[in-house]
Amino acid sequence: MKIGVPKEIKIQEGRVAMTPEAAKLLIEKGHQVFVEFDAGLDSGFSNEGYQSNGVTLVTAQEAWNVDLVVKVKEPMQSEYQYFDKQMLFTFFHLSGVDSALTEALLNSKVTAIAYETLENEEGRLPILASMSAIAGNMATLIGAYYLAKPHLGKGVQLGTVMGKQYGTVLVVGDGIVGQHAAQAACGLGAKVTVAGIDTAWMQWLKVSMLPEVDFIVSTQETLEKQVAQSDLVVGAVLCRGAKAPKIITEAMVKNMSKGSVIVDVSIDQGGCMETSQPTTHSEPVFVKHGVTHYCVTNMPGAYPVTSTLALVDATLPYIKSLVETGLQNLIRNDKGFSKAILVYQGQLTSEQVANDLGLQSRFKHLHQLI
């Protein structure tokens, strides 16, 4: 099989979808790997490193003219011209953006395989989890940075000073993002509260992972009180493959003290704060109601070396299965993988995306197409 790895062109996105060592493993199995020139530089992988492992360096167009394209982030509009019935394996977050990308995928008969909805045998999201962990760690560090007075913040440090705690952090969501954000905040020494909806799960987290954290049930009443007294609020809400619900209302944000910070990690799926809007690493924040909002849609791209290594560790087993087993056999035999198929040869196969984007008439069940 011919496998292409384009250079990511999203603003300040330094990750690459395949390392030289991963490419070598595929090449040794008889596959061809084509990597765009300079695709790995920001992640620490030189052109020569790819070539010495058997990779063919190519242009962007040539990287797309293959059987399987492996990326990191969703294609940008300038890349739609390359769509031509190939398989595309990457993060899509189709429900969190307008329908232009989905329409382009459908019209070009691409098969879109989404990292974020691929499940393993335990029903977990192994590829999304790796990036969620990095984003969760980042959320606390970014929040602490923007709380500094020179960065428009209120001047509160998250941490323990001479045995006394300073700074309060609210994490909305208790999944991978929320767990890592809470751990990082506890590590700094801040007072941390996590809001969730499953009391048994929160009790397990309290006993097994986060003994220093206070847990609350996420309701409008509890959130109104907790948001108002928090210096940093981290949005870590996930609805698999769907738009994130707006858990934090604009009224709640208005009640936060001036110079507080919001980091909305759910922004890839539309954000879980009513006041959130997508930002970039070039212009990462905006201020609304006196509160600094950080809503970068590709947070792990700020740490491309770590993120690339973690991402490739998670994706490579599935790439191997895909190229060795074949797409149709993999869909038939792996229910978790089949959940990653959002578009199959130009047919919309994700009912959630169809509902979120108003494309119900384009939806077809995957099993009807195989």
Short mmCIF file of C-alpha atoms in Angstrom, two decimals, residues 202-329:
data_model
loop_
_atom_site.label_atom_id
_atom_site.label_comp_id
_atom_site.label_asym_id
_atom_site.label_seq_id
_atom_site.Cartn_x
_atom_site.Cartn_y
_atom_site.Cartn_z
CA MET A 202 -15.49 10.29 41.08
CA GLN A 203 -15.22 8.29 44.28
CA TRP A 204 -12.84 5.88 42.53
CA LEU A 205 -10.72 8.80 41.31
CA LYS A 206 -10.68 10.29 44.81
CA VAL A 207 -9.43 7.06 46.36
CA SER A 208 -7.12 5.84 43.60
CA MET A 209 -5.69 8.87 41.80
CA LEU A 210 -6.61 12.29 43.16
CA PRO A 211 -6.88 12.18 46.96
CA GLU A 212 -6.16 15.91 47.32
CA VAL A 213 -8.97 16.94 44.97
CA ASP A 214 -12.50 17.92 45.99
CA PHE A 215 -15.20 16.40 43.76
CA ILE A 216 -18.64 17.88 43.13
CA VAL A 217 -21.62 16.77 41.06
CA SER A 218 -21.93 18.98 38.02
CA THR A 219 -25.22 20.90 38.23
CA GLN A 220 -26.08 24.47 37.34
CA GLU A 221 -26.29 25.40 41.01
CA THR A 222 -22.95 23.85 42.02
CA LEU A 223 -21.18 25.24 38.96
CA GLU A 224 -22.53 28.76 39.45
CA LYS A 225 -21.02 28.83 42.94
CA GLN A 226 -17.73 27.14 42.05
CA VAL A 227 -17.05 29.10 38.85
CA ALA A 228 -17.56 32.40 40.64
CA GLN A 229 -14.86 31.64 43.22
CA SER A 230 -12.29 30.02 40.88
CA ASP A 231 -9.19 31.69 39.54
CA LEU A 232 -8.86 29.14 36.73
CA VAL A 233 -11.64 27.12 35.08
CA VAL A 234 -10.63 24.27 32.78
CA GLY A 235 -13.23 22.96 30.33
CA ALA A 236 -12.68 19.22 29.89
CA VAL A 237 -16.08 17.97 28.74
CA LEU A 238 -16.25 15.23 26.11
CA CYS A 239 -19.24 13.82 24.26
CA ARG A 240 -17.79 11.24 21.90
CA GLY A 241 -17.90 12.49 18.33
CA ALA A 242 -20.49 15.15 19.18
CA LYS A 243 -20.56 18.85 19.88
CA ALA A 244 -19.61 19.65 23.45
CA PRO A 245 -22.52 20.85 25.59
CA LYS A 246 -22.33 24.43 26.87
CA ILE A 247 -21.87 23.59 30.54
CA ILE A 248 -20.53 27.00 31.62
CA THR A 249 -22.97 29.77 30.76
CA GLU A 250 -22.13 33.35 29.92
CA ALA A 251 -23.81 34.45 33.15
CA MET A 252 -21.39 32.27 35.11
CA VAL A 253 -18.43 33.83 33.32
CA LYS A 254 -19.72 37.31 34.10
CA ASN A 255 -19.63 36.41 37.79
CA MET A 256 -15.94 35.48 37.72
CA SER A 257 -13.56 38.07 39.12
CA LYS A 258 -11.63 40.20 36.64
CA GLY A 259 -8.35 38.66 35.57
CA SER A 260 -9.53 35.08 36.02
CA VAL A 261 -8.72 32.57 33.29
CA ILE A 262 -10.67 30.01 31.27
CA VAL A 263 -8.94 27.25 29.30
CA ASP A 264 -11.49 25.43 27.14
CA VAL A 265 -9.91 22.15 26.03
CA SER A 266 -13.28 21.10 24.56
CA ILE A 267 -12.96 23.74 21.84
CA ASP A 268 -12.17 21.14 19.16
CA GLN A 269 -15.77 20.01 19.54
CA GLY A 270 -17.18 23.52 19.78
CA GLY A 271 -16.26 24.32 23.38
CA CYS A 272 -18.12 23.78 26.66
CA MET A 273 -18.30 27.49 27.59
CA GLU A 274 -20.86 29.81 26.04
CA THR A 275 -18.20 32.50 25.77
CA SER A 276 -15.59 30.34 24.02
CA GLN A 277 -14.46 30.82 20.44
CA PRO A 278 -11.56 29.10 18.64
CA THR A 279 -8.11 30.69 18.88
CA THR A 280 -4.66 29.82 17.55
CA HIS A 281 -1.16 29.55 18.96
CA SER A 282 -0.38 32.82 17.19
CA GLU A 283 -3.26 34.63 18.94
CA PRO A 284 -4.12 32.27 21.79
CA VAL A 285 -6.32 34.40 24.05
CA PHE A 286 -9.08 36.95 24.12
CA VAL A 287 -10.74 38.74 27.03
CA LYS A 288 -14.49 38.70 27.55
CA HIS A 289 -16.26 40.03 30.64
CA GLY A 290 -12.82 40.65 32.09
CA VAL A 291 -11.91 36.95 31.89
CA THR A 292 -9.02 35.70 29.75
CA HIS A 293 -10.08 32.84 27.45
CA TYR A 294 -7.56 30.39 26.00
CA CYS A 295 -9.27 28.28 23.32
CA VAL A 296 -6.54 26.97 21.02
CA THR A 297 -7.87 24.13 18.88
CA ASN A 298 -4.58 22.24 18.63
CA MET A 299 -3.08 22.61 22.07
CA PRO A 300 -0.67 19.62 21.90
CA GLY A 301 0.90 21.17 18.80
CA ALA A 302 2.77 23.49 21.16
CA TYR A 303 4.85 20.50 22.26
CA PRO A 304 5.40 18.70 18.95
CA VAL A 305 8.25 16.44 20.03
CA THR A 306 6.42 14.87 22.96
CA SER A 307 3.07 14.94 21.17
CA THR A 308 4.36 13.27 18.01
CA LEU A 309 6.00 10.43 19.91
CA ALA A 310 2.87 9.83 21.99
CA LEU A 311 0.58 10.07 18.98
CA VAL A 312 2.57 7.67 16.81
CA ASP A 313 2.75 5.16 19.66
CA ALA A 314 -1.04 5.20 19.68
CA THR A 315 -1.72 5.24 15.93
CA LEU A 316 0.90 2.84 14.57
CA PRO A 317 -0.81 -0.41 15.66
CA TYR A 318 -3.97 0.68 13.84
CA ILE A 319 -2.07 1.76 10.73
CA LYS A 320 -0.42 -1.66 10.67
CA SER A 321 -3.78 -3.39 11.00
CA LEU A 322 -5.30 -1.22 8.30
CA VAL A 323 -2.61 -1.82 5.69
CA GLU A 324 -2.24 -5.52 6.46
CA THR A 325 -5.87 -6.52 7.01
CA GLY A 326 -7.59 -4.14 4.63
CA LEU A 327 -10.27 -1.61 5.46
CA GLN A 328 -13.35 -3.74 4.82
CA ASN A 329 -12.02 -6.73 6.79
#
